[in-house]
Amino acid sequence: MASGPGSSPMAQSSMAGSGADGFFRKPKDLAGSSRYYRPPRSLPDVCPKEPTGDARGLCEGPSVVLDQHQWTVYNSKVNLPAALNDPRLSKRESDFFTKTWGLDFTETEVMPSFYLPNITAEHFSAYLQDTAQREKIHERCKNICPSKDDLSLSSITNNHGMQQSGTTIFMRPDFVLNDPATFNAVLPWSHFSVAGGKNSRDGASSRLLQEKLSHYLDIVEVSIARQISLRSEAFFHAMSSQHELQDRLRETEVAVVKLRARTAAMQRVMCRGPLLALRDAVTRSNCAKLHGKLKLMAAVQQTQPTVQLLLSTSEFVGALELIATTKEVLQQELQGIHSFRHLGSQLCEMEKLIDKMMVADFTTYSRSDLNRSFEDDSQVLEKDRLQSLVFGLLRQRKLDFLDIYSEEMMQSAKGIVRQCVLRSVSQIEEIDTDAVVKLQDQMRLMTFAQWFDLLQNVFEHFVLFLTRIKATLNVIRNVVLEVLDSCQRNRLVDASSAAAHGNCEAELAYLTHEGLFISDALNEAERRSSTAVQAKAQTRAETSGSDSASGTTESSSSREQTSNTTSSLPTGGTISIEDLMPSDLELGRVANNIQELLYTASDISHDRCVKVLLAKAKDGSLERLSSAEFVCVSRAVEGFVKDTEALCSRRSVSLRGALQSQANRFVHRFHEERKTKLSLLLDTERWKQAEVPAEFQHLVDSIADGHITLPERKPAGVEASVSMSDSTLFPIIRTVLLLIRIFLEYCQCVNDIPSITTDMLTRLSDLLKHFNSRSCQLVLGAGALQVVGLKTITTKNLALVSRCLQLVVHYIPIIRAHFETKLQPKQYSVLRHFDHITKDYNDHIAEISAKLVAIMDGLFEKVLSKYEVKAPMPSLCFRNVCKQMAKMHEAIYELLPEEQTQMLFLRINASFKMHLKRQLSRLGVINDGGPQHGLVVVDVAFYTENVQALRSLERLDLNMPEIWEQKR
């Protein structure tokens, strides 16, 4: 009789028979008991599951009803857990399972089940309460009936009075007849004849032994009868219970057979039709799936022609997406299809081919973009094509495409210079391109105007070149940043969808716990998860809109073919964009490389311009430029540098360094030319007052107004001397006119070329020092007598030189302030040169003043040494002195201002008083009111009257009483 795996007829009978008679009855609370020890499992086919689309789910175990007459797993004696838990595992061969089921079938630690609760003593409390009465009855029976141990053979024999001494051997625990000693003790053969003969004694012994053993048998029978009589009640009760149990089992068997027959009829009448309907639904579902698989296979079969069609229109991104989707479909949906066994490798080869095609197309695009005509106004060539290429290269992780653009950029920069030179040379008839082949030699044959036009043309082309590069790199940067932003947003969407999925699982558990059927709970969870998936797909579609917009415009045929192919492929398993794109770190590195590439473009442009500059400067032609021409070059270079800095936000130093090198050479030549010119003018200077042109006076006026520049030429005119804003006049020589113009040229160069300020300041300091030292040599040192052929150095020459030096000293603070505005604060230390120059000039002016005083001092010493106090008065000596004083005044009055004239004559008067006092002391004349004293007073009055009669000396305090010795 077949029964369930966990049922027992005896147990069911005992449970059915228990009741009011005091025996234990176990309650049939199967649902409650399963809660403690039964693991959850699906029901057998008696209550089949609802169809879920899988035919195997309808019969996951043998049917108790349909399979009752054939062997099932319920008839098995040893199951898989019993085999796995074999205590003789160490003795069993180690590869018992792996040799049949594979290497993955290895022993692992079994995690404790989450469905089995922790069993404690409280779980048995109800059982112990139910069995308490039965336990009491059992204890009472034990007390009434003696145990087996108490009923020994000795007690039995004692009760009957038949204790024999020979029976103890039978009670020994090691009683075994195989033992010879035990056998001889039970059957004492020693009492019999050894010779084998029979006599009356042996016969008597045999009979005696037989009677003895018969007596033992009687004792045992009596004891058995006694035990039966003592337990007869329990024995007869057990026999009656056994008969009753057999009757109940027969009744139960009949009931089970009837129940199974009825169940089989119910299945035949009520269940077979619905089950066939369910089976047909599953079959239909399987056919639909098969049809979907066939359609999917047809779509996959069209992948290669579609990819080729996309590649013919340069749709690299669409082709890559189609290949990626097809590869994923092959791995997930169509895995194991024999006809597609080579398609995966073919798609990989096509993907590699697309990589090469994209790199080649990007190279072609870069070359055509950088080498196109500058007359084209569009800054970005085929923007959609560029975006598609960049997106495809990023998708394939070809992050070195910027190196390709950099190489093409260098070649294009070389071509720009070559084209500009060839275009300029073709317009110059004087250059024979057949005789002069090299571009550098052709540029050297150009005049400055022609070469300068070429340089400006090169600058303009490179500014346009950098503008286009910046626009192109901005498009590439925008694609990279959009991809980066899209990946980050998709990760946030994935995180939210994962959280939603976790919530769906929790809701599923909650719904099943609340009592819903599993199918209803699954449908509810699937509905919510599909809503979350649709929201995620919509978000991804929005975030990838920029990426899809980056593709080029497709032809109508390729668009239709692509849409048909991709619509046939599943959309739920497509690879997300962030899985294919580089990481955030790599994308950030690409964005930084884009900015570095723009810096590189600026450096390359500057380097090519340096080549143009150095090609012209190789033969020294730039050094021979005039200051105006060099200033034009400097302004053009500075303008180009500022334009590139504004475009690229980078301060390139190569072109400025080359200009600085040429500027240093220019400054050296500029300074040497002007120093030589100044030296020549000083060597030919007659040291006479020169007429001041009106142009020069206008220049001086502009300096006074704060304009340290060379003004435009004014109508011709002359002035006697340079007039300052404060009506101060400076009579000057013609060399000073040139000197002032020269240092204004220096200031103008500093305005035009700020980078040469320190060098120009040093050269200007050297020029001023040269003028000071050379003028001192020619005038104070009397070098002009030999160089120019002057007969003598007059006081007028000295006064004129002093005034010229004072004019230079007047302009030194103005020059210093102008240079200070062009210097950095850390460069202010070079301004100390002007302090040294000012001191040198003031020392020179003081030496000239001392020289003028010394001239009169020598005259006084010579004249007054012959002075005698005698009539007539005024004396001839004083008349000569006054005459020389008048000549001195006449020579310097128009040259020196009144203050300096007064100070000079005060010093001359002091010298006169000193020599006169010395002569009077030698003559012994004192202020005693005598005749000699009166004569001296007359001469002194004559001297005072003549000196104060000179212009601007009327109020001069001569303090003549100092000529007399003080009385002690």
Short mmCIF file of N, CA, C and O in Angstrom, two decimals, residues 610 613-614 617 622-623 630 653-669 753 755-756 759 763:
data_model
loop_
_atom_site.label_atom_id
_atom_site.label_comp_id
_atom_site.label_asym_id
_atom_site.label_seq_id
_atom_site.Cartn_x
_atom_site.Cartn_y
_atom_site.Cartn_z
N VAL A 610 58.34 82.55 -35.19
CA VAL A 610 59.75 82.76 -34.85
C VAL A 610 60.64 82.38 -36.02
O VAL A 610 61.66 83.06 -36.30
N LEU A 613 60.68 85.23 -38.34
CA LEU A 613 61.46 86.35 -37.78
C LEU A 613 62.95 86.07 -37.88
O LEU A 613 63.74 86.95 -38.27
N LEU A 614 63.35 84.84 -37.53
CA LEU A 614 64.78 84.52 -37.55
C LEU A 614 65.32 84.40 -38.97
O LEU A 614 66.51 84.66 -39.21
N ALA A 617 66.21 87.78 -39.81
CA ALA A 617 67.27 88.35 -38.96
C ALA A 617 68.60 87.63 -39.11
O ALA A 617 69.59 88.04 -38.49
N LEU A 622 67.43 92.86 -39.51
CA LEU A 622 66.58 93.45 -38.47
C LEU A 622 67.35 94.39 -37.58
O LEU A 622 66.77 95.35 -37.03
N GLU A 623 68.63 94.15 -37.42
CA GLU A 623 69.43 95.04 -36.59
C GLU A 623 69.65 96.40 -37.28
O GLU A 623 69.90 97.40 -36.61
N PHE A 630 61.58 99.15 -36.58
CA PHE A 630 61.60 98.12 -35.54
C PHE A 630 60.41 98.25 -34.61
O PHE A 630 59.86 97.25 -34.13
N VAL A 653 55.97 82.20 -24.88
CA VAL A 653 57.18 83.01 -24.67
C VAL A 653 58.15 82.92 -25.83
O VAL A 653 59.12 83.68 -25.87
N SER A 654 57.93 82.00 -26.77
CA SER A 654 58.94 81.81 -27.81
C SER A 654 59.05 83.03 -28.71
O SER A 654 60.16 83.53 -28.97
N LEU A 655 57.92 83.54 -29.19
CA LEU A 655 57.96 84.70 -30.08
C LEU A 655 58.43 85.95 -29.34
O LEU A 655 59.22 86.74 -29.87
N ARG A 656 57.97 86.10 -28.11
CA ARG A 656 58.45 87.25 -27.33
C ARG A 656 59.93 87.12 -27.02
O ARG A 656 60.67 88.12 -27.01
N GLY A 657 60.38 85.89 -26.80
CA GLY A 657 61.82 85.70 -26.56
C GLY A 657 62.64 86.04 -27.79
O GLY A 657 63.70 86.70 -27.69
N ALA A 658 62.17 85.61 -28.96
CA ALA A 658 62.88 85.96 -30.19
C ALA A 658 62.88 87.46 -30.43
O ALA A 658 63.89 88.06 -30.82
N LEU A 659 61.71 88.08 -30.17
CA LEU A 659 61.65 89.55 -30.32
C LEU A 659 62.56 90.23 -29.31
O LEU A 659 63.21 91.24 -29.64
N GLN A 660 62.63 89.68 -28.10
CA GLN A 660 63.52 90.27 -27.09
C GLN A 660 64.97 90.15 -27.52
O GLN A 660 65.77 91.10 -27.34
N SER A 661 65.34 89.02 -28.09
CA SER A 661 66.72 88.86 -28.58
C SER A 661 67.02 89.87 -29.69
O SER A 661 68.08 90.52 -29.69
N GLN A 662 66.09 90.01 -30.62
CA GLN A 662 66.29 91.00 -31.68
C GLN A 662 66.25 92.42 -31.12
O GLN A 662 66.97 93.31 -31.60
N ALA A 663 65.42 92.61 -30.10
CA ALA A 663 65.36 93.94 -29.48
C ALA A 663 66.68 94.28 -28.80
O ALA A 663 67.13 95.44 -28.85
N ASN A 664 67.30 93.29 -28.17
CA ASN A 664 68.61 93.55 -27.56
C ASN A 664 69.65 93.94 -28.61
O ASN A 664 70.43 94.88 -28.40
N ARG A 665 69.62 93.25 -29.71
CA ARG A 665 70.53 93.62 -30.79
C ARG A 665 70.18 94.99 -31.35
O ARG A 665 71.07 95.79 -31.65
N PHE A 666 68.90 95.23 -31.49
CA PHE A 666 68.47 96.55 -31.98
C PHE A 666 68.88 97.66 -31.01
O PHE A 666 69.34 98.72 -31.42
N VAL A 667 68.69 97.38 -29.71
CA VAL A 667 69.08 98.39 -28.71
C VAL A 667 70.57 98.64 -28.77
O VAL A 667 71.04 99.80 -28.69
N HIS A 668 71.34 97.60 -28.91
CA HIS A 668 72.79 97.78 -29.01
C HIS A 668 73.16 98.64 -30.22
O HIS A 668 73.96 99.59 -30.12
N ARG A 669 72.59 98.29 -31.38
CA ARG A 669 72.88 99.08 -32.58
C ARG A 669 72.32 100.49 -32.44
O ARG A 669 72.98 101.48 -32.80
N ILE A 753 58.28 99.48 -27.11
CA ILE A 753 58.77 98.14 -26.77
C ILE A 753 59.01 98.08 -25.26
O ILE A 753 60.13 98.31 -24.78
N SER A 755 59.39 95.76 -23.29
CA SER A 755 60.27 94.69 -22.82
C SER A 755 61.73 95.09 -22.75
O SER A 755 62.54 94.40 -22.12
N ILE A 756 62.11 96.18 -23.40
CA ILE A 756 63.52 96.59 -23.43
C ILE A 756 63.76 97.77 -22.49
O ILE A 756 64.76 98.48 -22.63
N ASP A 759 67.08 97.50 -20.39
CA ASP A 759 68.25 97.61 -21.27
C ASP A 759 68.37 99.02 -21.81
O ASP A 759 69.48 99.61 -21.86
N ARG A 763 71.42 101.81 -21.32
CA ARG A 763 72.10 102.44 -22.47
C ARG A 763 71.95 103.97 -22.40
O ARG A 763 72.90 104.71 -22.73
#
